[in-house]
C-alpha cells in the first residue's frame, strides 16, 4: 500500500491554528454517535452485521454523492496498527478504532475536518473538527452530515430518550462537544487543579490530548460535556461555550500576571525551551510536549519571535511516537525514536514552517 | 579613574587558547615567591617596610628598563574591590591581594603573560602564564624576570634551604607550577575522584579555577606541585609534566570511550548546552560553567561546529560575578547579574568570536 495523504502531516485543517482565540483554543470538535435501527449494536454484532453497516452507509454516501465528493474511504484493517495510531494522534479517528480494525472504516474529508467512523463503539460516529473556538460552526458541519446520512438511514431513536447508543453516557443527543485547550498560565500559577475540580462539578469532563484515559501533558487538555441527556444540542454548546469563556478569562488573567510579575523568568523559560528543542539530539515525547508548551507560551506572550502556529500544531503530532514509528517504517526502539524526534524538531524549527 | 585595559576582557595572552594540548590544558603557570633579605616578611611588616619593598622593586625595574618597557604598574589600592576580584578571575593576581590592597602593587606585562605582585603573602611574587601545555617555556619566562630582578635585589636565601618564604610550604625553590585543565571526560566516566586521590598521593595539589580554597566547577581544575623543598625547579617541572602526560592520556581515553559508546548522548548534551547558553535570559555562574564545559567538550569531540577557543576562554572570565559587577559599575543584585550574564553569553555566541 502506498503512503496515503492522510498519513502525511501537512493535511489537517485543524492544524492551521486559525479561528477565534487560537492562542488558547487549539480545536473545536463535535462528535455524534449514531446506530442503525434494525442491526445489533457493535458490542453484540456478528461480522455479517458489521458488513451490513458498511453496505448501508456506502449506499447513503452514494445517494448523497455531491456532499461526499471530496471524501475518501479508508479501510482501517488495511492499515498497520502504527498507521491507525497515527490517525488517532491526528484526531481523525478515536482510540477505540485502533484495537478493533476488522470491518472498521473511516470516511474522511479531504481537509480532515470531517470524519465518519463505521463500526466503532457505535455503528456510526460523525466527527467535525475545526481550529480555534468555533463550536457552533463545527456543530453545523456535523449536523449537515448527520442530516444527509439520515435521509437514507434509519437511526435507532426513541422519542423519550433520543438517539440510542452503545454506552448509556451517550444516549440522548449522542453528541459530545469538546475543545482542545492550551492552559500553561493556569498550570504555572498553580490554579489548574482547583479549576479542574470545579469543571467536573459543572458536568464537564477533562481529558488529555488523545481523549479518555490519556494524561494531560504539555498543558494541553480536552474539555467536553459530560451530559448528553436532558439537554439539546444547542444547550450543550451554550453551556460549554459559557464554561470556555470563563476559562479563557482565567487563562488570559494568569498569563497577564506571569507577564507582569516575572517577565524575565518567562522569557528565560521560553528561550531555554526553544534552545533545547532546536539543539537536542534525542528527546522523549513527554519532554518535547512540555518544552513545546513553554515555547508556544513564549510566542503567545510576545517574548519570543513570532512563529507559524501551524508549525507548532504540526509538531504536536510529529513528536508522537506513532508518527515517528510510521515514518521509520518499522517498530523502532525508543532510543531511535528519541533521536528521530529530536532531528525532526530541529529541522522543523530551522525551517521555521 | 578611567577604565584600564587590564579590566577589559580581550587582553589576556592565556585566553588565546593556543599552545600544545590546548583542548585539555587551558594554561601553564609558574609562580615564584621571593622576599627581600633585610626587610621583615609581609606578615610582620609595618607600612614603612611595605613602602620600602615598593621602592626597591621600583629601583630594580628602572635599572632593567629594557626588560620592563611593556609593563604597567597598577596600584591595587586604587581599584575597587570588584576590580581587584576581576584581576583574580583573569588570573592576573592572587586572591590574597583582593583583601590586602594597601601598598600592594602589581607590575603587569602588556599581554598579561607576566605579572609581578608586590606585598602579597611574600614581598614579591612573579607569575608567568601561557596558554596550553608549555611549562618549560613558562618557567623560562619567569626565570628571566627573576634573574633580572635579582641583579638589583638581595633575596632572602639560605644555602641549606633555598629561598625563604612566608609560608613554610613554599620554602626551597619558592616555585609553584600549575596547570589549568578541563577534564570533563574523567568527570563523566566517574574516574575523577579516584584520580584526584592518586594525585594527592604523588604530591600534587588539586584546586578549583581560582586556586586554593576554591571549588572545582565546570570540570576545570588546577593541578600544581605540592612540594617545593628537596627538588629543584627542573625536577618539579619534570614531575608535573609526567603526571600531566598521564592525565592527558586518561582524559583522552575517557573522551574516546564516551565518543564510541554514547556518541548521540554526548552530542545531545553538548547541543542542549549550546541551546540553553544561546537562548537563556538569566543564568547563574555555576550553571553557565557547567554548560560551557559541556559545550566545549562537544566542540573538542567534533560533535558541534568548531568555535574559536578564545571565545570560550573569554566566556570563562566574562561569566564571573565580579566581571559582570564591574561591567554594571555598581553592586548589582544576583537577579540582575544573572540577566546580564545570560545576555553577554547570548551576544558572544551569536557573534561567534
XYZ file of C-alpha atoms in Angstrom:
706
model
C 0.000 0.000 0.000
C 1.488 3.351 -0.938
C 1.638 6.158 1.609
C -1.666 7.965 1.784
C -2.122 11.679 2.174
C -3.909 11.275 5.491
C -0.768 9.657 6.865
C 1.087 12.796 5.989
C 1.417 15.617 8.472
C 0.563 18.717 6.473
C -3.007 17.936 5.683
C -5.249 18.546 8.678
C -7.420 21.630 8.633
C -7.293 21.909 12.420
C -3.540 22.376 12.387
C -3.868 25.699 10.602
C -4.073 27.323 14.003
C -6.559 29.914 12.814
C -10.001 30.667 14.210
C -11.059 32.703 17.240
C -8.876 32.524 20.384
C -6.489 30.149 18.696
C -3.729 31.146 21.129
C -5.595 29.154 23.781
C -8.184 27.027 21.999
C -6.426 24.712 19.561
C -9.522 22.967 18.223
C -13.302 22.703 18.461
C -14.705 19.245 17.966
C -18.195 17.765 17.705
C -18.786 14.045 17.734
C -22.173 12.406 17.142
C -22.908 8.753 17.921
C -25.497 7.056 15.719
C -26.710 3.477 15.341
C -28.825 1.715 12.765
C -32.272 0.706 13.928
C -32.506 -2.907 12.816
C -28.927 -4.108 13.415
C -27.416 -5.252 16.719
C -25.208 -2.654 18.368
C -21.470 -3.229 17.659
C -20.801 -4.883 21.019
C -23.251 -7.644 20.043
C -22.822 -7.575 16.280
C -21.546 -10.522 14.242
C -19.268 -9.975 11.260
C -22.261 -10.094 8.900
C -23.893 -7.264 10.849
C -20.757 -5.187 10.678
C -20.657 -5.773 6.937
C -24.271 -4.674 6.682
C -23.401 -1.412 8.432
C -20.729 -0.723 5.846
C -23.099 -1.562 2.982
C -25.835 0.722 4.279
C -23.511 3.651 4.869
C -21.978 3.130 1.437
C -25.437 3.321 -0.107
C -26.196 6.539 1.779
C -22.924 8.058 0.606
C -23.574 7.088 -2.982
C -27.024 8.588 -2.691
C -25.619 11.904 -1.402
C -22.715 11.978 -3.812
C -22.491 15.755 -4.141
C -21.872 16.105 -0.386
C -19.261 13.400 -0.186
C -17.333 14.050 -3.385
C -14.149 15.193 -1.598
C -14.231 12.288 0.834
C -12.035 9.214 0.873
C -12.997 5.804 2.301
C -10.234 4.257 4.384
C -10.278 0.593 5.325
C -8.639 0.562 8.735
C -7.852 -3.150 8.526
C -5.544 -2.261 5.625
C -3.503 -0.003 7.849
C -0.818 -1.145 10.232
C -1.516 -0.621 13.892
C 1.052 2.176 13.854
C -0.769 3.891 10.998
C -4.044 3.546 12.869
C -2.410 5.021 15.964
C -1.210 7.909 13.841
C -4.793 8.561 12.738
C -5.693 8.810 16.413
C -2.938 11.300 17.021
C -4.070 13.370 14.083
C -7.501 13.231 15.757
C -9.023 11.607 12.659
C -10.289 8.509 14.454
C -10.947 7.525 18.061
C -8.544 5.314 20.068
C -11.362 2.699 20.003
C -10.702 2.036 16.316
C -7.036 1.198 16.824
C -7.901 -2.029 18.611
C -10.889 -3.216 16.553
C -9.938 -2.732 12.934
C -11.804 -5.519 11.166
C -14.637 -4.118 9.080
C -13.929 -0.705 10.527
C -13.814 2.124 8.050
C -13.490 5.814 8.166
C -14.811 8.196 5.551
C -12.535 11.181 5.591
C -12.985 14.629 4.109
C -10.043 15.909 2.081
C -9.078 18.547 4.681
C -9.753 16.081 7.510
C -12.256 18.425 9.111
C -14.942 15.712 8.926
C -14.525 12.029 9.551
C -17.229 9.382 9.700
C -16.229 6.258 11.550
C -18.023 2.982 10.978
C -18.185 0.027 13.336
C -16.551 1.826 16.186
C -18.219 1.727 19.626
C -21.343 2.748 17.713
C -22.298 1.909 14.145
C -21.594 5.435 13.016
C -19.680 8.270 14.559
C -19.578 11.624 12.856
C -16.750 13.917 13.835
C -16.281 17.524 12.876
C -13.010 19.211 13.827
C -12.018 22.847 13.251
C -9.248 25.107 14.548
C -9.891 27.715 17.252
C -13.055 28.339 19.230
C -15.983 27.815 16.851
C -18.315 25.269 18.363
C -21.497 26.395 16.516
C -19.767 26.260 13.192
C -18.279 22.856 13.971
C -21.647 21.593 15.095
C -23.397 22.879 11.969
C -20.969 20.972 9.783
C -21.522 17.765 11.745
C -25.252 18.248 11.588
C -25.178 18.683 7.813
C -23.538 15.290 7.527
C -25.897 13.794 10.081
C -28.906 15.060 8.124
C -27.521 13.850 4.822
C -26.973 10.344 6.185
C -30.366 10.309 7.899
C -32.007 10.815 4.503
C -31.074 7.237 3.702
C -30.505 5.563 7.064
C -32.897 4.629 9.833
C -31.249 5.641 13.115
C -32.013 3.928 16.406
C -34.021 6.650 18.081
C -36.634 6.733 20.820
C -38.907 9.703 21.378
C -38.417 9.687 25.106
C -34.646 9.179 25.206
C -33.381 10.452 21.866
C -30.592 8.671 19.988
C -29.732 5.241 21.372
C -26.053 4.432 21.799
C -23.882 1.558 22.950
C -22.694 3.391 26.024
C -25.516 4.833 28.160
C -23.472 8.006 28.754
C -24.041 8.927 25.120
C -27.780 8.326 24.993
C -29.882 11.363 24.125
C -28.201 13.748 21.740
C -25.395 11.246 21.181
C -23.299 14.344 20.935
C -20.071 15.251 22.580
C -18.611 18.683 22.061
C -15.015 19.184 23.041
C -12.271 21.765 22.988
C -8.555 21.173 22.982
C -7.047 23.934 25.078
C -3.528 25.054 25.936
C -3.552 26.302 29.537
C 0.055 26.903 30.636
C -0.855 30.077 32.521
C -3.228 28.222 34.830
C -0.675 25.434 35.252
C 2.201 27.772 36.125
C 0.136 29.815 38.549
C -0.956 26.551 40.206
C -4.636 27.221 39.605
C -5.267 24.324 37.265
C -6.192 21.642 39.812
C -8.685 23.864 41.590
C -10.242 24.776 38.266
C -10.343 21.199 37.027
C -12.362 20.063 40.034
C -14.729 22.979 39.571
C -15.199 21.901 35.950
C -16.107 18.341 36.991
C -18.734 19.780 39.282
C -20.469 21.648 36.462
C -20.689 18.464 34.365
C -17.561 18.891 32.286
C -15.103 16.103 31.519
C -11.404 16.890 31.275
C -9.005 14.627 29.452
C -5.560 14.551 27.907
C -4.626 15.254 24.327
C -5.959 11.985 22.932
C -9.221 11.714 24.843
C -10.495 9.392 27.520
C -7.866 7.738 29.689
C -4.976 9.843 28.429
C -2.872 12.055 30.629
C -2.638 15.823 30.429
C 0.841 16.559 29.067
C 2.267 19.792 27.767
C -0.542 21.703 29.482
C -2.940 20.678 26.728
C -6.274 19.252 27.758
C -9.602 18.353 26.232
C -12.684 19.822 27.782
C -16.035 18.267 26.894
C -19.624 17.954 28.036
C -20.239 15.030 30.367
C -24.020 15.151 29.885
C -25.835 14.124 26.703
C -29.279 13.524 28.148
C -31.816 16.165 29.188
C -30.140 18.874 27.177
C -30.475 19.511 23.492
C -27.522 20.208 21.234
C -27.876 23.985 21.440
C -27.911 23.849 25.225
C -24.848 21.635 25.348
C -22.954 24.036 23.148
C -24.206 27.085 25.029
C -23.094 25.531 28.323
C -19.707 24.570 27.035
C -19.220 27.980 25.471
C -20.073 29.600 28.788
C -17.516 27.494 30.640
C -14.881 28.104 27.990
C -15.322 31.869 28.124
C -14.595 31.733 31.830
C -11.575 29.508 31.291
C -10.307 31.881 28.615
C -10.625 34.798 31.033
C -8.792 32.898 33.730
C -6.006 31.744 31.430
C -5.592 35.235 29.983
C -5.540 36.670 33.500
C -2.900 34.154 34.572
C -0.780 34.956 31.520
C -1.017 38.661 32.291
C 0.092 38.054 35.872
C 3.054 35.985 34.674
C 3.977 38.691 32.213
C 3.736 41.456 34.817
C 5.356 39.681 37.704
C 8.029 37.506 36.147
C 8.570 38.629 32.596
C 12.276 37.788 32.574
C 11.700 34.383 34.079
C 9.047 33.617 31.455
C 11.323 34.814 28.661
C 14.093 32.658 30.118
C 11.875 29.595 30.280
C 10.596 30.076 26.745
C 14.082 30.840 25.424
C 15.540 27.736 27.039
C 12.706 25.618 25.653
C 13.406 26.930 22.172
C 17.142 26.445 22.670
C 16.751 22.849 23.750
C 14.176 21.981 21.086
C 16.350 23.385 18.334
C 19.555 21.720 19.557
C 18.724 18.457 21.321
C 19.784 15.237 19.595
C 17.445 12.956 21.479
C 14.227 13.769 23.280
C 11.228 11.938 24.717
C 7.667 12.803 23.680
C 6.871 13.936 27.208
C 9.785 16.367 27.439
C 9.131 17.656 23.935
C 5.460 18.311 24.787
C 6.424 20.306 27.870
C 9.049 22.321 26.003
C 6.664 22.981 23.129
C 4.181 24.305 25.665
C 6.800 26.669 27.120
C 7.846 27.733 23.644
C 4.252 28.308 22.492
C 3.506 30.386 25.567
C 6.627 32.494 24.987
C 5.493 33.183 21.433
C 1.925 33.949 22.550
C 3.206 36.385 25.170
C 5.369 38.160 22.599
C 8.558 37.175 24.464
C 9.926 35.241 21.510
C 9.840 35.958 17.834
C 6.533 35.090 16.186
C 6.361 31.640 14.607
C 3.777 29.986 12.415
C 1.199 28.418 14.703
C 0.655 25.736 12.066
C 4.213 24.590 12.672
C 3.584 24.279 16.399
C 0.416 22.253 15.795
C 2.150 20.013 13.301
C 4.912 19.433 15.831
C 2.311 18.273 18.357
C 1.523 15.375 16.040
C 5.026 14.882 14.661
C 6.548 14.230 18.048
C 4.122 11.428 18.794
C 5.765 8.040 18.916
C 3.408 6.532 16.330
C 4.029 9.261 13.790
C 7.733 8.624 14.176
C 7.374 4.859 14.028
C 5.287 5.256 10.918
C 7.984 7.452 9.443
C 10.704 4.924 10.174
C 8.581 2.193 8.632
C 9.347 -0.297 11.367
C 8.961 -0.897 15.081
C 11.873 1.286 16.055
C 13.334 1.317 19.566
C 12.638 4.151 21.996
C 16.268 5.177 21.645
C 15.977 5.547 17.870
C 12.598 7.232 18.122
C 14.018 9.800 20.533
C 16.798 10.568 18.067
C 14.415 10.816 15.115
C 12.053 13.021 17.134
C 14.843 15.439 18.047
C 16.007 15.553 14.429
C 12.531 16.338 13.140
C 12.025 19.092 15.669
C 15.390 20.655 14.826
C 14.607 20.552 11.114
C 11.120 21.966 11.567
C 12.325 24.826 13.767
C 15.238 25.591 11.461
C 12.850 25.860 8.508
C 10.503 27.952 10.596
C 7.383 26.475 8.973
C 39.963 56.582 37.204
C 39.252 55.659 33.612
C 38.737 52.004 32.615
C 42.066 50.317 32.167
C 42.900 47.807 29.506
C 43.607 45.080 32.054
C 39.998 45.374 33.218
C 38.917 44.582 29.690
C 38.311 41.022 28.618
C 40.118 40.708 25.322
C 43.628 41.272 26.523
C 44.988 38.160 28.205
C 47.501 36.089 26.293
C 46.353 32.896 28.028
C 42.853 33.246 26.589
C 44.149 32.724 23.057
C 43.604 29.019 23.580
C 46.676 28.125 21.554
C 49.639 26.043 22.619
C 50.101 22.272 22.846
C 47.148 20.191 24.072
C 45.029 23.275 24.450
C 41.870 21.156 24.163
C 42.610 19.871 27.672
C 45.259 22.136 29.170
C 43.954 25.703 29.267
C 47.021 27.297 30.816
C 50.502 26.656 32.171
C 51.506 28.813 35.103
C 54.690 29.333 37.113
C 54.726 31.342 40.311
C 57.878 32.225 42.233
C 57.855 33.573 45.778
C 60.713 35.908 46.716
C 61.438 38.064 49.743
C 63.937 40.809 50.399
C 66.741 39.908 52.765
C 66.758 42.834 55.179
C 63.042 43.595 55.490
C 60.522 41.806 57.713
C 58.311 39.332 55.868
C 54.879 40.818 54.952
C 53.076 39.151 57.877
C 55.300 41.136 60.260
C 55.961 44.197 58.109
C 54.901 47.718 59.099
C 53.668 50.174 56.475
C 57.141 51.666 56.161
C 58.554 48.238 55.325
C 55.912 47.684 52.713
C 56.764 51.038 51.202
C 60.409 50.055 51.177
C 59.560 46.918 49.219
C 57.844 49.039 46.578
C 60.781 51.443 46.417
C 63.329 48.674 45.986
C 61.364 46.889 43.297
C 60.797 50.188 41.515
C 64.557 50.773 41.504
C 65.177 47.303 40.088
C 62.623 47.909 37.355
C 64.127 51.248 36.450
C 67.525 49.616 36.325
C 66.295 46.922 33.940
C 64.206 49.289 31.840
C 64.611 47.421 28.529
C 63.030 44.296 30.023
C 60.101 46.054 31.609
C 59.244 48.567 28.876
C 55.890 46.965 28.014
C 54.877 46.634 31.658
C 52.357 48.709 33.563
C 52.398 49.366 37.325
C 48.974 49.008 38.916
C 48.252 50.339 42.372
C 45.707 47.880 43.719
C 44.507 50.285 46.383
C 43.266 52.488 43.532
C 40.995 49.704 42.289
C 37.600 48.859 43.722
C 37.288 45.501 45.410
C 35.252 44.321 42.414
C 38.030 45.366 40.035
C 40.574 43.544 42.187
C 38.364 40.461 42.173
C 38.203 40.696 38.398
C 42.023 40.667 38.284
C 41.879 37.430 40.252
C 39.438 35.917 37.804
C 41.630 36.926 34.909
C 44.408 35.140 36.835
C 46.497 38.331 36.937
C 46.749 38.457 40.723
C 46.205 36.011 43.573
C 43.078 36.040 45.761
C 45.400 37.155 48.601
C 45.727 40.607 47.026
C 41.999 41.253 46.965
C 41.867 41.524 50.742
C 45.109 43.376 51.446
C 45.307 46.162 48.900
C 47.193 48.889 50.758
C 50.668 49.315 49.338
C 50.071 46.311 47.138
C 51.041 46.729 43.529
C 51.210 44.549 40.504
C 53.529 45.092 37.577
C 51.769 43.699 34.564
C 53.095 42.870 31.117
C 51.042 44.234 28.226
C 49.774 40.780 27.173
C 49.258 39.790 30.833
C 51.549 36.784 30.463
C 53.772 38.069 33.282
C 52.687 39.742 36.493
C 54.831 40.702 39.436
C 52.912 41.151 42.652
C 54.337 43.190 45.498
C 53.413 42.960 49.164
C 51.295 39.895 48.749
C 51.907 36.928 51.073
C 55.564 37.390 50.100
C 57.342 40.596 49.176
C 57.491 39.616 45.554
C 55.649 37.043 43.546
C 56.488 36.531 39.921
C 53.842 34.862 37.794
C 54.167 33.649 34.259
C 51.032 32.437 32.489
C 50.758 30.974 28.976
C 48.069 29.062 27.073
C 48.306 25.296 26.566
C 50.855 22.860 27.970
C 54.220 24.612 27.936
C 55.662 24.503 31.421
C 59.342 24.835 30.419
C 58.615 27.873 28.314
C 56.518 29.412 31.054
C 59.246 28.709 33.584
C 61.949 30.232 31.399
C 59.961 33.452 31.122
C 59.525 33.619 34.890
C 63.179 32.893 35.425
C 64.232 35.701 33.104
C 62.269 38.111 35.257
C 63.587 36.536 38.432
C 67.179 36.924 37.210
C 66.630 40.482 36.099
C 65.241 41.471 39.498
C 67.971 39.583 41.341
C 70.565 41.782 39.610
C 69.394 44.604 41.841
C 67.681 42.937 44.801
C 69.041 40.856 47.636
C 66.683 37.912 48.080
C 66.242 36.111 51.376
C 68.086 32.906 50.604
C 69.816 30.282 52.677
C 72.231 27.764 51.191
C 70.705 24.836 53.014
C 67.021 25.613 52.412
C 66.947 27.789 49.328
C 64.571 30.764 49.026
C 62.868 31.710 52.292
C 59.159 32.403 52.159
C 56.362 33.450 54.495
C 54.611 30.099 54.289
C 56.911 27.130 55.007
C 55.256 25.138 52.218
C 56.936 27.466 49.716
C 60.439 27.346 51.148
C 63.117 25.990 48.809
C 62.516 26.815 45.182
C 59.650 29.128 46.170
C 58.166 27.899 42.951
C 54.750 26.552 42.193
C 53.988 25.238 38.743
C 50.368 24.722 37.878
C 48.142 23.716 35.021
C 44.523 24.647 34.487
C 42.899 21.594 32.954
C 39.466 20.820 31.530
C 38.670 17.202 32.430
C 35.012 16.536 31.545
C 35.804 13.050 30.214
C 37.147 11.883 33.568
C 34.214 13.532 35.340
C 31.578 11.921 33.110
C 33.152 8.497 33.310
C 33.266 8.879 37.123
C 37.030 8.406 37.271
C 37.858 11.862 38.555
C 37.647 11.189 42.307
C 39.820 8.108 42.118
C 42.367 10.016 40.058
C 42.318 13.045 42.332
C 43.222 10.968 45.365
C 46.011 9.294 43.412
C 47.335 12.759 42.528
C 47.408 13.819 46.181
C 49.465 10.740 46.925
C 52.156 11.689 44.407
C 52.487 15.143 45.940
C 50.180 17.071 43.652
C 47.665 19.665 44.821
C 44.334 19.979 43.069
C 42.232 23.121 43.296
C 39.382 24.932 41.620
C 39.598 27.525 38.883
C 40.774 30.339 41.177
C 43.316 28.448 43.280
C 43.451 27.415 46.902
C 40.132 27.032 48.656
C 38.024 27.295 45.507
C 35.686 24.586 44.272
C 36.073 22.609 41.080
C 33.255 23.841 38.810
C 32.727 23.276 35.144
C 35.179 20.351 35.273
C 38.081 22.777 35.321
C 40.754 22.264 37.919
C 44.215 23.485 38.753
C 46.919 20.921 39.214
C 50.149 22.002 40.925
C 53.190 20.707 42.743
C 52.744 20.399 46.495
C 56.467 20.116 47.173
C 58.944 22.990 46.847
C 61.727 21.620 49.021
C 64.218 18.897 48.112
C 63.575 19.214 44.393
C 64.994 21.787 42.047
C 62.896 23.673 39.518
C 63.700 21.278 36.678
C 62.664 18.296 38.756
C 59.415 19.957 39.806
C 58.569 20.651 36.179
C 59.653 17.192 35.039
C 57.471 15.606 37.719
C 54.454 17.720 36.900
C 54.908 17.101 33.198
C 54.999 13.365 33.855
C 51.775 13.482 35.840
C 50.097 15.670 33.245
C 51.008 13.331 30.392
C 49.259 10.542 32.268
C 46.247 12.719 32.943
C 46.122 13.712 29.277
C 46.155 10.040 28.288
C 43.386 9.236 30.745
C 41.233 12.190 29.703
C 41.742 11.402 26.028
C 40.900 7.761 26.703
C 37.753 8.748 28.569
C 36.704 11.066 25.736
C 37.245 8.281 23.225
C 35.111 5.916 25.288
C 32.334 8.498 25.521
C 32.545 9.063 21.789
C 32.446 5.356 20.979
C 29.834 4.289 23.484
C 27.438 7.200 23.683
C 28.092 9.493 20.796
C 24.454 10.543 20.424
C 24.099 11.206 24.122
C 27.223 13.356 24.086
C 26.021 15.256 21.030
C 22.677 15.741 22.758
C 24.289 17.042 25.934
C 26.555 19.430 24.046
C 23.725 20.577 21.763
C 21.437 21.274 24.698
C 24.212 23.181 26.468
C 24.706 25.341 23.394
C 20.944 25.767 23.000
C 20.491 26.916 26.583
C 23.555 29.178 26.592
C 22.456 30.891 23.410
C 18.833 31.349 24.496
C 18.648 31.688 28.286
C 17.672 35.079 29.669
C 19.035 34.525 33.156
C 21.709 32.131 34.345
C 23.900 31.581 37.403
C 27.692 31.383 37.161
C 27.625 27.776 38.305
C 25.146 26.631 35.657
C 26.935 28.606 32.961
C 30.270 26.997 33.904
C 28.795 23.520 33.654
C 27.102 24.254 30.315
C 30.281 25.818 28.938
C 32.111 22.633 29.894
C 29.559 20.509 28.030
C 29.690 22.849 25.047
C 33.499 22.910 24.972
C 33.646 19.137 25.123
C 31.145 18.852 22.254
C 33.314 21.146 20.151
C 36.500 19.278 21.094
C 34.897 15.961 20.154
C 33.816 17.323 16.794
C 30.139 16.872 17.690
C 29.386 20.555 17.316
C 30.596 23.094 14.817
C 34.071 24.424 15.567
C 34.176 27.653 17.554
C 37.011 29.976 18.460
C 38.593 28.648 21.645
C 39.479 32.223 22.577
C 35.762 32.936 22.826
C 35.272 30.017 25.213
C 38.159 31.189 27.402
C 36.885 34.748 27.418
C 33.474 33.459 28.446
C 35.066 31.691 31.425
C 36.039 35.108 32.764
C 33.030 37.045 31.469
C 30.533 34.910 33.344
C 32.234 35.564 36.674
C 30.163 37.669 39.012
C 32.911 40.247 39.515
C 33.429 40.826 35.813
C 29.716 41.434 35.483
C 29.544 43.665 38.533
C 32.471 45.625 37.175
C 30.641 45.946 33.885
C 27.484 47.215 35.539
C 29.552 49.701 37.525
C 27.701 49.057 40.763
C 26.915 46.370 43.288
C 24.177 44.771 41.237
C 21.803 42.145 42.642
C 22.189 38.464 41.836
C 18.982 38.690 39.817
C 20.365 41.478 37.621
C 23.764 39.802 37.342
C 22.102 36.596 36.150
C 20.255 38.550 33.465
C 23.385 40.429 32.374
C 25.386 37.188 32.310
C 22.830 35.484 30.067
C 22.740 38.497 27.750
C 26.527 38.565 27.410
C 26.701 34.862 26.666
C 23.957 35.141 24.038
C 25.725 38.048 22.381
C 29.121 36.367 22.460
C 27.772 33.134 20.973
C 25.760 34.980 18.328
C 28.898 36.837 17.210
C 30.849 33.602 17.278
C 34.056 35.276 18.447
